[in-house]
Coordinates of C-alpha atoms and ligand atoms in Angstrom, one line a residue:
M98 CA -6.2 23.7 0.6
E99 CA -2.9 23.0 -0.7
F100 CA -1.5 19.4 -0.2
N101 CA 2.2 18.2 -0.3
D102 CA 2.2 15.5 -3.3
R103 CA 4.7 13.6 -2.2
W104 CA 4.6 11.0 0.5
D105 CA 6.8 11.3 4.0
L106 CA 9.0 8.6 4.5
S107 CA 11.7 10.4 7.3
Y108 CA 10.2 8.7 10.2
L109 CA 11.5 5.5 8.5
Y110 CA 15.1 7.5 8.0
P111 CA 16.5 10.1 6.5
D112 CA 18.3 8.5 4.0
F113 CA 19.8 5.3 2.9
G114 CA 23.0 6.8 5.4
K115 CA 24.3 5.5 8.7
T116 CA 21.1 4.7 10.6
F117 CA 19.8 2.4 7.7
Q118 CA 22.9 0.3 7.1
K119 CA 23.2 -0.3 11.2
D120 CA 19.9 -1.2 11.2
L121 CA 20.3 -3.7 8.0
E122 CA 23.6 -5.4 9.3
S123 CA 21.9 -5.5 12.8
L124 CA 19.6 -8.6 11.0
E125 CA 22.1 -10.9 10.7
E126 CA 22.8 -10.7 14.9
E127 CA 19.0 -10.5 15.5
G128 CA 18.9 -13.9 13.9
N129 CA 21.4 -15.0 15.8
Q130 CA 20.0 -14.0 19.0
L131 CA 16.9 -16.0 17.7
S132 CA 19.0 -19.2 17.0
T133 CA 20.6 -19.0 20.6
L134 CA 17.7 -19.1 22.4
L135 CA 16.2 -22.2 20.1
D136 CA 19.4 -24.0 21.3
D137 CA 18.6 -23.2 25.2
E138 CA 17.2 -26.0 26.8
T139 CA 17.8 -25.2 29.7
L140 CA 14.7 -22.7 29.6
P141 CA 10.8 -23.8 30.8
T142 CA 8.8 -24.1 27.6
A143 CA 6.7 -21.3 27.8
E144 CA 9.1 -18.8 29.2
K145 CA 10.6 -19.7 26.2
L146 CA 8.4 -19.8 23.5
A147 CA 7.3 -16.6 24.8
M148 CA 10.2 -15.0 24.5
L149 CA 11.3 -16.2 21.6
L150 CA 7.7 -14.5 20.3
D151 CA 9.5 -11.4 22.2
K152 CA 12.1 -11.2 19.9
S153 CA 11.0 -11.8 16.8
E154 CA 8.4 -9.3 16.9
I155 CA 11.4 -7.1 17.5
L156 CA 12.6 -8.1 14.3
E157 CA 9.7 -8.1 12.4
A158 CA 9.6 -4.7 13.3
K159 CA 13.0 -3.9 12.1
L160 CA 12.3 -5.7 8.8
D161 CA 8.6 -3.7 7.9
R162 CA 10.3 -0.5 8.6
L163 CA 13.4 -1.2 6.5
G164 CA 11.6 -3.0 4.0
T165 CA 9.1 -0.2 3.4
F166 CA 12.0 2.5 3.1
V167 CA 13.1 0.4 0.5
S168 CA 10.7 -0.4 -1.8
C169 CA 8.9 2.7 -0.8
T170 CA 11.7 4.2 -2.5
L171 CA 11.7 2.1 -5.5
S172 CA 8.2 2.7 -6.5
V173 CA 8.9 6.5 -6.6
D174 CA 12.1 5.9 -8.6
A175 CA 13.2 3.0 -9.9
N176 CA 16.1 3.9 -10.8
H177 CA 17.3 5.4 -7.3
R178 CA 21.2 4.0 -6.5
E179 CA 21.0 3.1 -3.3
A180 CA 18.0 1.7 -3.0
N181 CA 18.7 -0.6 -5.6
V182 CA 21.4 -2.0 -3.6
A183 CA 19.8 -1.7 -0.3
E184 CA 16.8 -4.2 -1.9
N185 CA 19.6 -6.4 -2.7
K186 CA 21.3 -7.2 0.9
L187 CA 17.5 -7.1 2.5
D188 CA 17.0 -9.6 0.2
M189 CA 20.0 -11.8 0.7
A190 CA 19.9 -11.0 5.0
Y191 CA 16.1 -12.5 4.6
T192 CA 16.8 -15.5 3.3
T193 CA 19.1 -16.5 6.0
L194 CA 16.7 -15.5 8.6
I195 CA 14.1 -18.0 6.7
P196 CA 15.4 -21.0 8.5
V197 CA 15.7 -19.7 11.7
L198 CA 12.3 -18.6 11.5
T199 CA 10.5 -21.9 10.3
R200 CA 12.7 -23.5 13.6
I201 CA 10.3 -21.4 16.2
D202 CA 7.4 -23.3 13.7
R203 CA 9.3 -26.5 14.7
F204 CA 9.7 -25.6 18.3
V205 CA 6.3 -25.1 18.5
A206 CA 5.3 -28.3 16.7
K207 CA 6.9 -30.3 18.9
I208 CA 5.4 -29.1 22.6
D209 CA 3.3 -31.6 23.1
D210 CA 0.9 -29.6 25.9
L211 CA 0.3 -26.8 24.2
E212 CA -2.8 -25.9 25.0
S213 CA -1.0 -26.2 29.0
V214 CA 1.4 -23.9 27.9
I215 CA -1.0 -21.5 26.3
G216 CA -2.2 -21.3 29.9
Q217 CA 0.4 -20.3 31.5
S218 CA 0.8 -17.3 29.9
L219 CA -1.4 -14.5 29.5
K220 CA 1.0 -13.2 26.3
L221 CA 0.3 -17.0 24.8
Q222 CA -3.3 -16.4 25.1
K223 CA -3.5 -13.2 23.4
I224 CA -1.5 -15.1 20.2
A225 CA -3.4 -18.6 21.1
F226 CA -4.8 -18.8 17.2
I227 CA -1.5 -18.4 15.3
L228 CA 0.5 -21.0 18.0
R229 CA -2.6 -23.6 17.3
E230 CA -2.2 -22.9 13.4
M231 CA 2.1 -23.9 13.5
K232 CA 1.3 -26.7 15.4
E233 CA -1.9 -27.9 13.4
K234 CA 0.6 -27.0 10.3
A235 CA 3.8 -29.3 11.4
K236 CA 1.7 -32.2 9.7
H237 CA 2.3 -30.6 6.5
L238 CA 5.4 -30.0 7.3
I239 CA 8.2 -31.9 4.7
P240 CA 10.6 -33.4 6.4
K241 CA 13.7 -31.8 7.5
E242 CA 16.1 -33.2 5.8
I243 CA 15.0 -33.0 2.3
E244 CA 13.3 -29.6 2.6
P245 CA 16.9 -27.9 1.9
W246 CA 16.7 -30.5 -1.5
I247 CA 13.0 -29.3 -2.4
L248 CA 14.1 -25.6 -2.1
E249 CA 17.0 -25.5 -4.1
M250 CA 15.0 -28.2 -6.6
Q251 CA 12.5 -25.5 -7.0
L252 CA 15.4 -23.1 -8.0
S253 CA 15.2 -25.2 -11.4
G254 CA 12.1 -26.5 -11.3
G255 CA 8.4 -24.2 -10.3
N256 CA 10.8 -21.1 -10.2
A257 CA 12.7 -21.3 -13.4
F258 CA 9.7 -21.9 -15.2
T259 CA 7.9 -19.1 -13.7
Q260 CA 10.5 -16.9 -15.3
L261 CA 10.9 -18.6 -18.3
R262 CA 7.0 -17.8 -18.5
E263 CA 7.6 -13.7 -18.1
K264 CA 10.3 -13.8 -20.2
L265 CA 8.4 -14.9 -22.7
D266 CA 5.2 -12.3 -21.6
S267 CA 7.5 -9.1 -21.5
T268 CA 9.9 -10.1 -24.9
V269 CA 7.3 -11.6 -27.6
S270 CA 7.0 -8.7 -29.5
V271 CA 3.4 -7.9 -31.5
D272 CA 2.9 -6.9 -35.0
Y273 CA -0.1 -4.8 -34.1
L274 CA -0.6 -2.7 -37.6
G275 CA 2.9 -3.7 -38.7
E276 CA 4.3 -1.7 -35.7
S277 CA 5.9 -3.7 -32.9
I278 CA 4.6 -3.1 -30.0
P279 CA 4.6 -5.1 -26.3
L280 CA 2.2 -7.9 -25.5
S281 CA 1.4 -5.7 -22.3
A282 CA 0.9 -2.5 -25.0
V283 CA -1.4 -4.4 -27.1
R284 CA -3.8 -5.3 -24.1
G285 CA -4.0 -1.6 -23.5
K286 CA -5.8 -0.9 -26.3
A287 CA -8.7 -3.6 -25.3
Y288 CA -9.9 0.0 -23.5
D289 CA -9.5 2.3 -26.4
P290 CA -12.5 3.8 -27.5
D291 CA -12.4 2.9 -30.7
P292 CA -13.9 -0.1 -31.8
R293 CA -11.0 -0.8 -34.6
V294 CA -8.4 -0.5 -32.3
R295 CA -10.0 -2.9 -29.8
K296 CA -10.7 -4.9 -33.1
D297 CA -6.7 -4.9 -34.4
A298 CA -5.2 -5.0 -31.1
Y299 CA -7.1 -8.5 -30.9
D300 CA -6.3 -9.7 -33.8
A301 CA -2.9 -8.8 -33.1
E302 CA -2.6 -10.6 -29.6
M303 CA -3.9 -14.0 -30.9
A304 CA -1.0 -14.4 -33.5
S305 CA 1.6 -13.6 -31.1
Y306 CA 0.8 -15.8 -28.8
A307 CA 1.3 -18.6 -31.3
K308 CA 4.9 -17.9 -31.2
I309 CA 5.2 -18.6 -27.8
E310 CA 2.5 -21.0 -26.7
L311 CA 4.7 -24.7 -26.9
P312 CA 6.9 -23.0 -24.3
M313 CA 4.2 -21.6 -22.6
S314 CA 2.8 -24.9 -22.6
Y315 CA 5.5 -26.7 -21.0
C316 CA 6.0 -23.8 -18.7
L317 CA 2.4 -24.4 -17.1
N318 CA 2.3 -28.2 -17.6
S319 CA 5.6 -28.2 -14.8
I320 CA 4.4 -25.6 -12.5
K321 CA 1.2 -27.5 -12.0
M322 CA 2.9 -31.1 -11.6
E323 CA 5.2 -29.7 -8.9
A324 CA 2.0 -28.0 -7.0
R325 CA 0.3 -31.9 -7.3
T326 CA 4.4 -33.4 -5.9
L327 CA 4.1 -30.7 -3.3
A328 CA 0.8 -31.3 -2.3
K329 CA 1.6 -35.0 -2.6
A330 CA 5.1 -34.4 0.0
K331 CA 3.1 -32.3 2.3
G332 CA 0.4 -34.5 2.7
Y333 CA -2.6 -32.9 1.7
P334 CA -5.1 -35.4 -0.7
T335 CA -5.0 -32.3 -3.6
V336 CA -3.7 -29.5 -4.9
L337 CA -7.1 -27.5 -3.7
D338 CA -7.0 -28.9 -0.4
M339 CA -3.3 -27.4 0.4
T340 CA -4.7 -24.2 -1.3
L341 CA -7.2 -24.1 1.2
D342 CA -5.7 -24.7 4.2
D343 CA -3.6 -21.8 3.2
S344 CA -5.7 -19.7 2.6
R345 CA -7.6 -20.5 5.8
M346 CA -10.6 -21.6 4.1
D347 CA -12.8 -24.6 3.5
R348 CA -14.3 -26.6 0.7
E349 CA -17.8 -25.7 2.1
T350 CA -17.6 -21.9 2.1
L351 CA -15.6 -22.3 -1.7
D352 CA -19.2 -24.9 -2.8
A353 CA -21.4 -22.4 -1.3
L354 CA -19.6 -19.0 -3.0
W355 CA -19.4 -21.1 -6.5
T356 CA -23.1 -22.0 -6.1
A357 CA -24.1 -18.6 -5.5
V358 CA -22.3 -17.7 -8.6
K359 CA -23.4 -20.4 -10.9
E360 CA -27.2 -19.0 -10.1
Y361 CA -26.4 -15.5 -10.7
L362 CA -24.5 -16.4 -14.4
P363 CA -27.6 -15.9 -16.4
D364 CA -27.4 -11.7 -14.8
F365 CA -24.1 -11.4 -15.9
R366 CA -24.9 -12.7 -19.4
R367 CA -27.8 -10.0 -19.6
Y368 CA -25.4 -7.5 -18.8
L369 CA -23.1 -8.7 -21.4
K370 CA -25.8 -8.9 -24.7
A371 CA -26.8 -5.4 -23.5
K372 CA -23.8 -4.3 -23.5
A373 CA -23.6 -6.5 -27.1
K374 CA -26.2 -4.8 -28.5
Y375 CA -25.3 -1.1 -27.1
L376 CA -22.0 -1.6 -29.2
G377 CA -23.9 -3.2 -32.0
H378 CA -23.2 -7.0 -31.7
G379 CA -26.0 -9.2 -32.5
N380 CA -25.2 -12.5 -30.4
G381 CA -23.1 -11.8 -27.5
L382 CA -20.2 -9.6 -27.1
P383 CA -16.5 -10.5 -28.5
F384 CA -14.4 -10.5 -26.3
W385 CA -12.3 -7.7 -27.6
D386 CA -14.6 -5.4 -26.0
L387 CA -15.2 -6.6 -22.7
F388 CA -13.6 -3.3 -21.8
A389 CA -15.1 -0.9 -24.5
P390 CA -16.2 2.1 -22.8
I391 CA -19.5 3.1 -22.5
G392 CA -21.2 6.4 -21.5
S393 CA -18.9 9.1 -21.0
S394 CA -17.3 11.0 -18.1
T395 CA -15.4 13.8 -18.6
K396 CA -15.6 15.6 -15.5
K397 CA -12.3 15.9 -13.6
Y398 CA -11.3 16.1 -9.9
S399 CA -8.8 18.5 -8.9
I400 CA -7.4 16.8 -5.6
E401 CA -8.6 18.9 -3.5
E402 CA -12.2 17.9 -4.0
A403 CA -11.4 14.7 -4.8
H404 CA -10.2 15.1 -0.9
E405 CA -13.6 16.7 0.0
I406 CA -15.8 13.9 -1.7
L407 CA -14.2 11.6 0.3
L408 CA -14.5 13.0 4.0
R409 CA -18.1 14.2 3.0
E410 CA -19.3 10.4 1.2
M411 CA -16.5 8.3 3.6
G412 CA -18.0 9.9 6.8
K413 CA -21.2 9.1 6.4
F414 CA -20.3 5.4 7.3
T415 CA -18.7 7.1 10.8
P416 CA -16.9 10.8 10.8
K417 CA -14.2 8.6 12.4
M418 CA -13.7 7.6 8.6
A419 CA -13.3 11.1 7.8
E420 CA -11.1 12.7 10.2
F421 CA -9.0 9.2 9.5
I422 CA -9.0 9.7 5.8
D423 CA -8.2 13.9 6.7
N424 CA -5.2 12.9 8.7
A425 CA -3.6 10.9 5.7
F426 CA -3.9 13.2 3.7
K427 CA -2.4 16.2 6.3
Q428 CA 0.2 13.8 7.8
R429 CA 1.4 13.4 4.1
W430 CA 0.9 8.9 4.0
I431 CA -0.2 9.0 -0.2
D432 CA 2.3 10.2 -2.5
L433 CA -0.2 11.4 -5.4
Y434 CA 0.6 12.0 -8.9
P435 CA 2.4 10.5 -11.6
R436 CA 5.8 11.1 -12.4
E437 CA 9.0 10.0 -14.8
G438 CA 10.4 6.5 -12.9
K439 CA 7.3 6.3 -10.9
T440 CA 5.9 2.7 -11.0
G441 CA 2.2 2.5 -12.3
G442 CA -1.0 1.6 -10.5
A443 CA -1.9 1.9 -6.9
F444 CA -0.9 0.1 -3.4
C445 CA -0.8 0.6 0.4
S446 CA 1.7 -0.6 2.4
S447 CA 1.5 -0.9 6.1
V448 CA 3.7 0.5 8.4
H449 CA 2.4 -1.4 11.7
F450 CA 5.0 -0.8 14.3
A451 CA 4.6 3.4 13.6
D452 CA 0.4 2.9 13.3
R453 CA 0.8 4.4 9.9
S454 CA 0.2 3.6 6.1
L455 CA 1.6 4.3 2.5
V456 CA -0.2 5.1 0.0
M457 CA 0.8 4.9 -3.8
T458 CA -1.4 6.5 -6.9
N459 CA -0.8 7.7 -10.1
Y460 CA -4.2 10.0 -9.0
Q461 CA -4.8 12.3 -13.0
G462 CA -8.1 13.5 -11.8
S463 CA -10.6 11.0 -13.2
F464 CA -13.3 9.5 -11.1
S465 CA -11.6 6.0 -11.1
D466 CA -8.6 7.7 -9.3
I467 CA -11.1 9.0 -6.6
S468 CA -12.3 5.2 -6.6
T469 CA -8.5 4.0 -5.9
L470 CA -8.0 6.6 -3.5
A471 CA -11.1 5.2 -1.4
H472 CA -9.9 1.6 -2.1
E473 CA -6.2 2.2 -0.7
L474 CA -7.5 4.6 2.0
G475 CA -9.8 1.6 3.1
H476 CA -6.6 -0.7 3.4
A477 CA -4.9 2.1 5.8
W478 CA -8.3 2.2 7.8
H479 CA -8.1 -2.2 7.5
N480 CA -4.2 -1.3 8.9
R481 CA -5.5 1.2 11.5
C482 CA -8.4 -1.4 13.3
M483 CA -5.2 -3.9 13.8
A484 CA -2.9 -1.5 14.7
E485 CA -3.1 -2.6 18.7
L486 CA -2.0 -6.7 17.2
P487 CA 1.2 -7.8 17.8
Y488 CA 2.7 -8.7 14.1
C489 CA 1.6 -12.3 14.2
L490 CA -1.5 -11.4 14.2
I491 CA -1.9 -9.5 11.4
D492 CA -1.7 -11.3 7.9
E493 CA -4.8 -11.6 6.7
P494 CA -5.0 -14.9 4.3
M495 CA -6.0 -13.7 1.1
P496 CA -9.5 -14.2 0.8
L497 CA -9.6 -11.4 3.5
A498 CA -7.4 -9.2 1.9
E499 CA -9.3 -7.1 0.2
T500 CA -12.5 -6.9 2.6
A501 CA -11.9 -2.8 3.7
S502 CA -11.2 -1.9 0.1
I503 CA -13.9 -2.9 -1.5
F504 CA -16.0 -1.6 1.0
N505 CA -14.8 1.4 0.9
E506 CA -15.1 1.4 -3.0
T507 CA -18.6 0.0 -2.6
M508 CA -19.3 2.9 -0.6
L509 CA -18.6 5.5 -2.4
S510 CA -19.9 4.5 -5.9
Y511 CA -23.5 3.5 -3.5
Q512 CA -23.5 7.1 -2.0
I513 CA -22.0 9.1 -5.7
L514 CA -24.7 7.4 -8.2
K515 CA -27.7 8.2 -5.6
G516 CA -26.9 11.9 -7.4
C517 CA -25.5 12.2 -10.2
G518 CA -27.7 12.2 -14.1
E519 CA -28.0 9.4 -16.5
E520 CA -25.0 9.3 -18.9
E521 CA -22.8 9.8 -15.6
R522 CA -24.5 7.1 -14.2
L523 CA -24.1 4.7 -17.1
Y524 CA -20.7 5.0 -17.1
L525 CA -20.2 4.0 -13.3
L526 CA -22.8 1.3 -13.2
E527 CA -20.5 -0.1 -16.6
N528 CA -17.2 1.0 -14.8
G529 CA -18.6 -1.2 -12.2
L530 CA -19.7 -4.1 -14.1
M531 CA -17.4 -4.6 -16.6
E532 CA -14.7 -5.2 -13.4
A533 CA -17.3 -6.8 -11.4
T534 CA -17.7 -9.4 -14.6
Q535 CA -13.7 -10.2 -14.6
T536 CA -13.7 -10.9 -11.1
V537 CA -16.9 -13.0 -10.7
V538 CA -17.1 -14.6 -14.7
D539 CA -14.1 -15.1 -15.8
I540 CA -12.5 -15.5 -12.8
Y541 CA -14.6 -19.1 -12.2
S542 CA -13.2 -19.6 -15.9
R543 CA -10.5 -19.5 -14.7
F544 CA -10.5 -21.7 -11.8
L545 CA -12.5 -24.4 -13.9
F546 CA -9.5 -24.5 -16.2
E547 CA -6.8 -24.9 -13.4
Q548 CA -9.2 -27.7 -12.1
E549 CA -9.1 -29.0 -14.8
V550 CA -4.9 -28.6 -16.0
I551 CA -3.9 -30.0 -12.4
D552 CA -6.4 -33.3 -12.8
T553 CA -5.0 -34.2 -16.2
R554 CA -1.6 -33.7 -15.4
E555 CA -1.9 -36.9 -13.5
D556 CA -2.0 -38.4 -16.1
H557 CA -0.4 -36.9 -18.5
A558 CA 1.0 -33.2 -20.2
M559 CA -1.7 -31.0 -21.9
T560 CA -1.2 -30.0 -25.8
V561 CA -1.4 -26.3 -26.9
E562 CA -4.4 -27.7 -28.4
E563 CA -5.6 -29.3 -25.0
L564 CA -5.1 -25.7 -23.3
K565 CA -6.7 -24.4 -25.6
D566 CA -9.9 -26.8 -26.1
A567 CA -10.0 -26.5 -22.2
M568 CA -9.9 -22.1 -22.1
L569 CA -12.9 -22.3 -24.6
R570 CA -15.0 -24.5 -22.6
A571 CA -13.9 -22.9 -19.5
Q572 CA -14.9 -19.3 -21.2
D573 CA -18.3 -21.4 -22.5
A574 CA -19.4 -22.7 -18.7
S575 CA -18.8 -19.1 -17.7
Y576 CA -19.7 -16.5 -20.1
G577 CA -22.0 -18.6 -21.6
D578 CA -23.8 -16.7 -24.8
G579 CA -22.7 -13.9 -22.9
L580 CA -19.8 -13.9 -25.6
Q581 CA -19.8 -14.5 -29.3
K582 CA -18.9 -18.4 -29.6
E583 CA -16.5 -17.2 -32.5
A584 CA -15.1 -14.6 -30.9
R585 CA -13.6 -15.9 -27.4
H586 CA -10.2 -16.0 -25.8
P587 CA -8.6 -19.3 -26.3
Y588 CA -4.9 -17.9 -24.9
M589 CA -6.0 -16.8 -21.0
W590 CA -3.6 -19.4 -19.9
A591 CA -0.8 -18.0 -21.9
C592 CA -2.3 -14.3 -21.0
K593 CA -2.8 -14.0 -16.8
S594 CA 0.4 -15.1 -14.9
H595 CA -1.4 -16.5 -12.5
Y596 CA -1.6 -19.6 -13.4
Y597 CA 2.3 -19.8 -13.1
W598 CA 3.5 -18.1 -10.3
S599 CA 5.1 -21.3 -8.7
G600 CA 3.5 -21.6 -4.9
Y601 CA 0.6 -20.3 -5.4
N602 CA -1.8 -21.8 -7.5
F603 CA -5.9 -20.9 -7.7
Y604 CA -4.8 -17.7 -7.8
N605 CA -7.9 -16.8 -8.4
F606 CA -11.4 -18.0 -6.3
P607 CA -10.0 -15.6 -3.8
Y608 CA -10.3 -12.2 -6.2
A609 CA -14.2 -13.4 -6.7
F610 CA -14.4 -14.3 -2.5
G611 CA -12.8 -11.0 -1.5
L612 CA -15.2 -8.8 -4.1
L613 CA -18.2 -10.7 -3.3
F614 CA -17.5 -10.7 0.8
G615 CA -16.9 -6.7 0.6
K616 CA -20.1 -5.8 -0.8
G617 CA -21.7 -8.6 1.5
V618 CA -20.3 -6.8 4.4
F619 CA -21.7 -3.6 2.7
A620 CA -24.9 -5.4 2.1
Q621 CA -24.9 -5.9 6.6
Y622 CA -23.9 -2.1 7.2
L623 CA -27.2 -0.8 4.6
E624 CA -29.7 -3.1 6.8
K625 CA -27.8 -2.4 9.9
G626 CA -27.0 1.3 9.7
S627 CA -24.6 2.4 12.5
A628 CA -25.2 0.4 14.3
F629 CA -23.0 -1.8 12.3
V630 CA -19.8 0.8 12.6
D631 CA -18.0 -1.2 15.8
D632 CA -18.8 -5.0 14.3
Y633 CA -17.5 -3.6 11.3
C634 CA -13.8 -2.5 13.1
K635 CA -14.4 -5.8 14.9
L636 CA -14.6 -7.9 12.1
L637 CA -11.7 -6.0 10.6
R638 CA -8.7 -6.3 13.2
M639 CA -9.9 -10.5 13.6
C640 CA -8.6 -10.9 10.3
G641 CA -5.3 -12.4 11.1
S642 CA -6.4 -14.8 14.2
A643 CA -9.0 -16.8 13.0
K644 CA -10.0 -19.2 9.8
V645 CA -12.2 -16.8 7.2
A646 CA -15.3 -18.5 8.0
D647 CA -14.8 -17.6 12.2
V648 CA -13.8 -14.0 11.0
A649 CA -17.0 -14.0 9.3
Q650 CA -19.3 -15.4 11.9
S651 CA -18.0 -13.1 14.1
V652 CA -20.5 -10.8 12.9
G653 CA -23.2 -12.6 11.9
I654 CA -22.2 -13.6 8.1
N655 CA -22.3 -17.6 7.7
V656 CA -19.8 -18.1 4.2
R657 CA -20.7 -22.0 4.3
D658 CA -24.4 -20.4 3.2
T659 CA -25.3 -20.5 -0.1
Q660 CA -28.0 -17.6 1.1
F661 CA -25.2 -14.9 2.1
W662 CA -23.1 -15.1 -1.3
R663 CA -26.7 -14.5 -3.0
S664 CA -27.2 -11.5 -1.3
S665 CA -23.8 -10.3 -2.3
L666 CA -24.6 -11.1 -6.0
E667 CA -27.8 -9.8 -5.5
V668 CA -26.4 -6.0 -4.8
I669 CA -24.8 -7.1 -8.3
R670 CA -28.1 -7.6 -10.0
K671 CA -29.8 -4.5 -9.0
D672 CA -26.7 -2.8 -10.8
I673 CA -27.3 -5.1 -13.9
D674 CA -30.5 -4.5 -14.3
E675 CA -30.2 -0.3 -14.1
F676 CA -27.9 -0.8 -16.3
C677 CA -29.8 -2.7 -19.0
R678 CA -32.3 -0.3 -18.4
L679 CA -30.6 2.4 -19.1
A680 CA -28.8 1.5 -22.0
E681 CA -31.5 0.2 -23.8
K682 CA -32.9 3.8 -23.0
K683 CA -30.1 5.6 -25.0
M684 CA -30.5 2.9 -28.1
Ligands
LIG56 ZN1 -7.1 -3.9 -2.8

C-alpha cells in the first residue's frame, strides 16, 4: 500500500485567502460580543453564564482552526511568507482577547451562590469542575488594578531574561577541535558512536559555558526571584505550592512519587555502572557517555512495515486502536518525512472541532522512529477519547499530558521485545533505559537544584560558583556513584532551558510523573487485560476535568500511595536486570 507522505490541512482552510482572512478579522467582533454580554446586568446569572460559555466555545473553535492552520503550515515550511504574516496577526488578536477571557474568570469568581447556579442548568453541571476551579483560583488572582502593571513589568523582567538566555544559548560559539560550532550541535555529539567525539564535545561544551556563565546566572537568579514575588502576590506560601496548584496536583502525591524514586535510585546506578563497564570505564559513567549508543540496530523499516507493525502490535490492546491508526494514515493526518524547511522532532496537534489530530514526524526508518509514531498517535488517541467534550474540559495538566503517549510507547516496546534477538534486545533496552534515566534520575537532580535556588534566593542571588556547587550536589544526590565523580556536569543549570521559562517553575517533576504514571497505567493493563480497555478510555477522557489524584482514582490508582509508584519503577527495574545480564554476557 502507498501512503501519501504529506498531511491534509485542506479541511481547515484551502489557503490563506478570503475564508481565512474573514475568520481572522472576525476575532475582534467575537471579543466585542463577549464584552457586551459581560456588561449586561439584566440577565439571570445561570443564563448569562451558559451564554458566555457558548460564545467562548465558538471563539475557541475559531482560534483552534486558525492557530492549527498557521502553526502546522509553518512547521513543515518555516519560511512560508503568508503563514508568517498570519502568525503575527493572530498573536496580536489573541493578546487583545486575553483580558476579555479573564473577565469571564472574574465574573464566575464573583458569583456567591455558584453551587445553586450550577444546579439550575444541565449544561453548567457538565462543566462544574471548571467553574468551581475558576472560583477557587480567584483567591489567587492579582488585584485587577495592579495586574496590567505586573504583566507589563514582566516584559522587562522575567520575559526579558528568558529572551536573553535564549540569545546567549543560541549565539555562543563553541570551539570544537579548532572549528566554531553552535552549542546545540556540540551537544548533539553526545550521541555519537565514536567515544573520542563524545569526550571532545564534552570538553568543548564545558569550556564554552565559561563565556556565558555570568549573564546566565543573572537570568536564573532574576527569573526565580520574580517567581518568588509572584507566588507571594498571589497568596501562595511557596513557589512549589503555586506550581502544584497550576498542575492540579497536591504535595502528598509529589512526596509519594519522590519517595519511591529515591528507593529505586540504586537500581538506576546499577544500570549506569553496567553501561560504564561495558564502555570500559572503571568507576561509574562519565557524563559524556550518558548518551553513548550501545548494541546495534541496523534494521530499517519502510513506512509500509511501520504501518503494519503499529496495526499489529497496538491492535493487541484493542482492535479499535488498530482501526484508529489505520484511519490516521489513510485520512492523511500525518506528515511523515523530513524535508527542507520542516522543523525537527515530532508533535501531535489536536483539531478538536473536527475530531481529528495532526501528527508531524521526521520518519527515517529506525525502530525509534516507529516508537515516535506510536507516541504521537497515543496523543491522537487521547484526543479522540476527549472528542465529545467542550473545549473547556480538554486541557489536561502537564503531569497527565503524556499518559496516552507513554502508554503507547511502552505497549510497543513490550510487544517488540518479546520477539527479538539478543543484539537487538540490548539496543532496545538501552535506548529505553537511557531515556528513563533522564526522565527519572536527571529530573530528580533538577528538582533538587531548582528547590535550592528558589530557597536561597530569599537570602541572596547565587554566584556562579554557588550554582555550580549546588548542581554537583544535586547530581550526587540523584546519580550517586553511577556517575564518575570527576566527570559530572556542573553547568547543567546553564544547559537546560526549562529553568528559564518565566511563568513555569519546577518544569521537571511533571516529566517524571508522566513517565511513571504512563508505565503504571500500563502495568494495570497487564494485570487486568482487555477488561481495562474501557477504564483506560474513561481515564483519558477525564484528564481535563478533575484533579490529578481524582483522575487516577477513577481507575483505582492512588497516586498518593508510594506503592503505586513502586509498581511503575518495578517495570523499569526488570529492564535494568535484563540489561545488566545481557551487557555482562557481551563483554
Ligand atoms: Zn508527547
